[in-house]
Amino acid sequence: MLKATLIKAATEAGKLMKSRMNTGFSIENKEGINNLVTEVDVACEKLIMDIIQTEFPDHFILSEETGEVKTDSEFKWIIDPIDGTVNFAHGIPICCVSIGLEKNGKVLMGAVYNPFLDEFFFAEKGKGATLNGTPISVTQKNDVYASCLVTGFPYSYLDSENGPLEVFGRLIRKGVPVRRLGSAAIDLCWVAAGRFDGFYEHKLNAWDSAAGFLMVEEAGGKVTDFEGNPYSLYQPHIVATNGKIHDPLLDIINNR
Ligand code: IPD
Ligand code: CA
Ligand code: CA
């Protein structure tokens, strides 16, 4: 029932998102500039929460636009109704619904649906990751300088040592292709599917990565913070790779 509800919520919200693309919806700014929320984010979030709460009224919910609906449940749904909102607002079809389900603080399942490519990624702890039902796995590339990477940049620039532009500069000076798709959940799924060898980002929230990080792990990859510690959704840094380029990429990020 948990899995069926997860799949239903991601599928229905994806369909709604697709039907509303380029339809003149209202757009507002959150804190910072260009940190957008559209009325479609809110509508998709409501749809997802209604589906989950109909089945599991006592479950904890953490969702980007609503925040926390706290309960004592061991289950926590972590929702990004549209990951890639800036893309969505500009009619760029690289955006998705991302939903992760935690049990006792560990992500148990995740679903990421990009309705524009009709790509549904699903992972379950210990049971692998799939794209439209077919198992996926990370690449075998072991040379970080021969890799194809993806990253994202925060809405407000982090002017810190080893910040986003410094790391990006180090990589592109070496000629490493580093893409910027605009959806962390899709970035992670595309690492899981072997389209990218690795992904890193300096400032993510739990809802950006809850489903995608499990996707990478279940596809055979590795996910950590910038120190190489096991990944936690509740801190900002993420490095997610095929495993083989992980330590060299950490060295580049930390300028070692
Ligand atoms: C954003 C996207 C983007 C990442 C930002 C996120 P949103 O999420 O995942 O790729 O670089 O850090 O905030 O705002 O589109 O849900
Ligand atoms: Ca997001
Ligand atoms: Ca979002």
Short mmCIF file of C-alpha atoms and ligand atoms in Angstrom, two decimals:
data_model
loop_
_atom_site.label_atom_id
_atom_site.label_comp_id
_atom_site.label_asym_id
_atom_site.label_seq_id
_atom_site.Cartn_x
_atom_site.Cartn_y
_atom_site.Cartn_z
CA MET A 1 0.00 0.00 0.00
CA LEU A 2 2.89 2.37 0.76
CA LYS A 3 4.42 1.72 -2.65
CA ALA A 4 1.08 2.00 -4.48
CA THR A 5 0.35 5.31 -2.76
CA LEU A 6 3.80 6.66 -3.56
CA ILE A 7 3.45 5.72 -7.23
CA LYS A 8 -0.07 7.10 -7.46
CA ALA A 9 0.88 10.43 -5.87
CA ALA A 10 3.91 10.94 -8.14
CA THR A 11 2.02 9.88 -11.27
CA GLU A 12 -1.05 12.04 -10.64
CA ALA A 13 1.00 15.11 -9.72
CA GLY A 14 3.19 14.59 -12.80
CA LYS A 15 0.13 14.50 -15.03
CA LEU A 16 -1.17 17.70 -13.45
CA MET A 17 2.20 19.42 -13.86
CA LYS A 18 2.36 18.46 -17.54
CA SER A 19 -1.19 19.62 -18.23
CA ARG A 20 -0.44 23.05 -16.73
CA MET A 21 2.86 23.76 -18.53
CA ASN A 22 2.69 27.04 -20.51
CA THR A 23 -0.86 27.81 -19.36
CA GLY A 24 -0.34 31.27 -17.89
CA PHE A 25 -0.21 30.30 -14.20
CA SER A 26 0.73 32.81 -11.52
CA ILE A 27 4.34 32.96 -10.36
CA GLU A 28 5.64 34.40 -7.10
CA ASN A 29 9.08 34.92 -5.63
CA LYS A 30 10.18 33.31 -2.39
CA GLU A 31 13.16 34.61 -0.42
CA GLY A 32 16.06 35.70 -2.67
CA ILE A 33 15.65 36.49 -6.34
CA ASN A 34 14.50 33.92 -8.89
CA ASN A 35 13.51 31.46 -6.16
CA LEU A 36 10.09 30.90 -7.64
CA VAL A 37 6.89 29.20 -6.66
CA THR A 38 4.03 28.86 -9.13
CA GLU A 39 0.39 28.10 -8.46
CA VAL A 40 1.12 24.71 -10.08
CA ASP A 41 3.69 23.85 -7.36
CA VAL A 42 0.96 24.51 -4.81
CA ALA A 43 -1.69 22.55 -6.75
CA CYS A 44 0.63 19.55 -7.23
CA GLU A 45 1.57 19.63 -3.55
CA LYS A 46 -2.09 19.63 -2.51
CA LEU A 47 -2.84 16.70 -4.81
CA ILE A 48 0.10 14.68 -3.43
CA MET A 49 -0.77 15.46 0.18
CA ASP A 50 -4.45 14.59 -0.36
CA ILE A 51 -3.51 11.20 -1.84
CA ILE A 52 -1.12 10.41 1.02
CA GLN A 53 -3.35 11.70 3.79
CA THR A 54 -6.38 9.82 2.49
CA GLU A 55 -4.48 6.53 2.91
CA PHE A 56 -2.26 7.45 5.85
CA PRO A 57 -3.79 10.30 7.84
CA ASP A 58 -1.37 9.86 10.75
CA HIS A 59 1.88 9.94 8.75
CA PHE A 60 4.38 12.81 9.12
CA ILE A 61 4.78 15.03 6.03
CA LEU A 62 7.60 17.38 5.08
CA SER A 63 6.80 19.24 1.89
CA GLU A 64 8.59 22.18 0.30
CA GLU A 65 5.76 24.70 0.12
CA THR A 66 3.76 23.63 3.21
CA GLY A 67 6.60 22.73 5.55
CA GLU A 68 6.07 20.12 8.23
CA VAL A 69 2.84 18.37 9.17
CA LYS A 70 4.20 16.77 12.34
CA THR A 71 2.91 13.54 13.80
CA ASP A 72 4.37 10.76 15.96
CA SER A 73 4.41 8.33 13.05
CA GLU A 74 7.55 6.37 12.17
CA PHE A 75 6.75 7.20 8.53
CA LYS A 76 7.65 10.57 6.98
CA TRP A 77 6.84 11.57 3.41
CA ILE A 78 9.31 14.09 1.97
CA ILE A 79 7.82 15.92 -1.00
CA ASP A 80 9.07 18.25 -3.70
CA PRO A 81 5.94 18.86 -5.79
CA ILE A 82 7.97 20.37 -8.66
CA ASP A 83 11.72 20.01 -8.62
CA GLY A 84 12.97 22.35 -11.33
CA THR A 85 10.43 25.12 -10.80
CA VAL A 86 12.50 27.71 -12.68
CA ASN A 87 12.54 25.36 -15.67
CA PHE A 88 8.81 24.76 -15.33
CA ALA A 89 8.07 28.49 -15.15
CA HIS A 90 10.00 29.01 -18.38
CA GLY A 91 8.44 26.09 -20.24
CA ILE A 92 11.63 24.00 -20.08
CA PRO A 93 10.55 20.37 -19.74
CA ILE A 94 13.28 19.32 -17.29
CA CYS A 95 11.30 19.12 -14.08
CA CYS A 96 9.72 16.41 -12.01
CA VAL A 97 7.81 15.33 -8.95
CA SER A 98 10.03 13.92 -6.22
CA ILE A 99 8.73 11.99 -3.22
CA GLY A 100 10.76 10.05 -0.67
CA LEU A 101 9.38 7.97 2.18
CA GLU A 102 11.35 7.62 5.40
CA LYS A 103 10.73 5.00 8.07
CA ASN A 104 12.38 5.69 11.42
CA GLY A 105 14.71 8.23 9.82
CA LYS A 106 15.88 6.04 6.91
CA VAL A 107 14.68 6.48 3.34
CA LEU A 108 12.75 3.37 2.42
CA MET A 109 11.42 4.26 -1.04
CA GLY A 110 11.64 7.06 -3.54
CA ALA A 111 9.86 8.06 -6.72
CA VAL A 112 10.84 10.72 -9.25
CA TYR A 113 8.57 11.32 -12.23
CA ASN A 114 9.37 13.56 -15.18
CA PRO A 115 6.09 13.57 -17.13
CA PHE A 116 7.58 15.40 -20.10
CA LEU A 117 9.90 12.50 -20.93
CA ASP A 118 7.49 10.06 -19.32
CA GLU A 119 10.34 8.78 -17.16
CA PHE A 120 9.34 7.24 -13.83
CA PHE A 121 12.24 6.40 -11.53
CA PHE A 122 11.57 4.24 -8.50
CA ALA A 123 13.86 2.83 -5.81
CA GLU A 124 13.27 0.72 -2.73
CA LYS A 125 15.91 0.13 -0.05
CA GLY A 126 17.69 -3.14 -0.75
CA LYS A 127 15.64 -3.84 -3.88
CA GLY A 128 17.35 -1.75 -6.57
CA ALA A 129 16.33 1.17 -8.75
CA THR A 130 14.28 1.17 -11.92
CA LEU A 131 13.36 3.47 -14.80
CA ASN A 132 9.89 2.70 -16.13
CA GLY A 133 10.19 -0.72 -14.51
CA THR A 134 13.60 -1.64 -15.97
CA PRO A 135 16.56 -1.94 -13.54
CA ILE A 136 19.17 0.82 -13.85
CA SER A 137 22.77 1.05 -12.72
CA VAL A 138 25.54 3.60 -12.46
CA THR A 139 28.49 3.82 -14.89
CA GLN A 140 31.83 2.07 -14.46
CA LYS A 141 34.00 5.08 -15.37
CA ASN A 142 36.97 5.40 -13.02
CA ASP A 143 38.73 8.51 -14.33
CA VAL A 144 37.14 11.65 -12.89
CA TYR A 145 38.74 13.78 -15.63
CA ALA A 146 37.09 11.61 -18.30
CA SER A 147 33.70 11.85 -16.58
CA CYS A 148 30.53 13.68 -17.47
CA LEU A 149 29.26 15.47 -14.36
CA VAL A 150 26.25 17.52 -13.35
CA THR A 151 25.78 20.15 -10.67
CA GLY A 152 23.43 22.87 -9.53
CA PHE A 153 23.85 26.34 -8.06
CA PRO A 154 21.94 27.76 -5.10
CA TYR A 155 19.52 30.68 -5.55
CA SER A 156 21.68 32.87 -3.35
CA TYR A 157 25.38 32.60 -4.12
CA LEU A 158 27.56 31.00 -1.49
CA ASP A 159 30.77 33.00 -1.47
CA SER A 160 32.66 30.46 0.61
CA GLU A 161 35.99 28.70 0.24
CA ASN A 162 35.49 25.82 -2.21
CA GLY A 163 32.14 27.35 -3.12
CA PRO A 164 30.11 26.47 -6.22
CA LEU A 165 31.99 28.66 -8.71
CA GLU A 166 35.44 27.63 -7.40
CA VAL A 167 34.66 23.93 -7.77
CA PHE A 168 33.00 24.46 -11.15
CA GLY A 169 36.07 26.44 -12.28
CA ARG A 170 38.48 23.68 -11.21
CA LEU A 171 36.56 21.12 -13.23
CA ILE A 172 35.99 23.13 -16.40
CA ARG A 173 39.63 24.31 -16.47
CA LYS A 174 40.49 20.61 -16.78
CA GLY A 175 37.98 20.28 -19.63
CA VAL A 176 35.53 18.14 -17.64
CA PRO A 177 31.98 18.48 -19.01
CA VAL A 178 29.80 19.73 -16.14
CA ARG A 179 26.11 20.13 -16.99
CA ARG A 180 23.49 22.17 -15.11
CA LEU A 181 20.00 20.79 -15.68
CA GLY A 182 18.12 22.74 -12.98
CA SER A 183 16.56 19.81 -11.12
CA ALA A 184 18.58 18.05 -8.44
CA ALA A 185 16.17 15.10 -8.36
CA ILE A 186 16.63 14.55 -12.11
CA ASP A 187 20.41 15.04 -11.75
CA LEU A 188 20.49 12.23 -9.18
CA CYS A 189 18.27 9.93 -11.24
CA TRP A 190 20.44 10.49 -14.30
CA VAL A 191 23.50 9.44 -12.27
CA ALA A 192 21.55 6.34 -11.22
CA ALA A 193 20.66 5.65 -14.86
CA GLY A 194 24.29 5.95 -16.01
CA ARG A 195 23.81 9.17 -18.00
CA PHE A 196 26.17 11.07 -15.70
CA ASP A 197 29.11 9.68 -13.75
CA GLY A 198 28.57 12.02 -10.81
CA PHE A 199 26.66 14.94 -9.28
CA TYR A 200 27.57 17.41 -6.56
CA GLU A 201 25.78 20.41 -5.09
CA HIS A 202 26.49 22.82 -2.23
CA LYS A 203 23.06 23.59 -0.83
CA LEU A 204 20.19 21.16 -1.12
CA ASN A 205 17.13 20.62 1.03
CA ALA A 206 15.79 17.25 2.12
CA TRP A 207 12.97 17.36 -0.45
CA ASP A 208 15.42 17.88 -3.36
CA SER A 209 17.36 14.70 -2.63
CA ALA A 210 15.21 12.31 -0.55
CA ALA A 211 14.15 10.14 -3.50
CA GLY A 212 17.14 10.74 -5.77
CA PHE A 213 19.83 9.81 -3.28
CA LEU A 214 18.23 6.40 -2.69
CA MET A 215 18.01 6.01 -6.48
CA VAL A 216 21.82 6.43 -6.76
CA GLU A 217 22.57 4.09 -3.86
CA GLU A 218 20.22 1.42 -5.16
CA ALA A 219 21.72 1.72 -8.65
CA GLY A 220 25.11 0.82 -7.14
CA GLY A 221 26.47 4.33 -6.60
CA LYS A 222 27.80 6.20 -3.58
CA VAL A 223 26.36 9.27 -1.86
CA THR A 224 28.12 11.30 0.84
CA ASP A 225 28.57 14.81 2.14
CA PHE A 226 31.68 16.80 1.12
CA GLU A 227 33.75 15.10 3.87
CA GLY A 228 32.92 11.63 2.59
CA ASN A 229 30.57 10.89 5.51
CA PRO A 230 27.39 8.88 4.87
CA TYR A 231 24.80 11.20 3.37
CA SER A 232 22.14 12.82 5.55
CA LEU A 233 19.18 14.63 3.98
CA TYR A 234 19.32 17.19 6.76
CA GLN A 235 22.64 18.85 5.85
CA PRO A 236 23.24 20.80 2.61
CA HIS A 237 26.16 19.15 0.78
CA ILE A 238 25.88 16.21 -1.59
CA VAL A 239 28.25 14.20 -3.75
CA ALA A 240 26.63 11.31 -5.61
CA THR A 241 28.69 9.23 -8.01
CA ASN A 242 29.23 5.81 -9.53
CA GLY A 243 31.53 5.13 -6.55
CA LYS A 244 34.69 4.82 -8.65
CA ILE A 245 35.22 8.57 -9.14
CA HIS A 246 33.95 9.46 -5.67
CA ASP A 247 37.19 10.07 -3.78
CA PRO A 248 38.90 11.93 -6.67
CA LEU A 249 35.82 14.17 -6.97
CA LEU A 250 35.88 14.82 -3.20
CA ASP A 251 39.56 15.83 -3.58
CA ILE A 252 38.66 18.33 -6.31
CA ILE A 253 35.77 19.76 -4.28
CA ASN A 254 38.00 20.17 -1.22
CA ASN A 255 40.98 21.43 -3.31
CA ARG A 256 43.33 18.69 -2.10
C1 IPD B 1 16.01 23.42 -7.04
C2 IPD B 1 16.54 22.50 -8.10
C3 IPD B 1 17.89 22.97 -8.58
C4 IPD B 1 18.87 23.11 -7.45
C5 IPD B 1 18.32 24.01 -6.37
C6 IPD B 1 16.96 23.49 -5.89
P1 IPD B 1 13.34 23.74 -6.93
O1 IPD B 1 14.75 22.99 -6.56
O2 IPD B 1 16.65 21.19 -7.61
O3 IPD B 1 18.44 22.06 -9.51
O4 IPD B 1 20.06 23.65 -7.97
O5 IPD B 1 19.24 24.00 -5.29
O6 IPD B 1 16.45 24.35 -4.91
O7 IPD B 1 13.41 25.09 -6.31
O8 IPD B 1 13.24 23.78 -8.38
O9 IPD B 1 12.35 22.84 -6.25
CA CA B 2 13.68 21.23 -5.32
CA CA B 3 10.25 22.60 -5.68
#
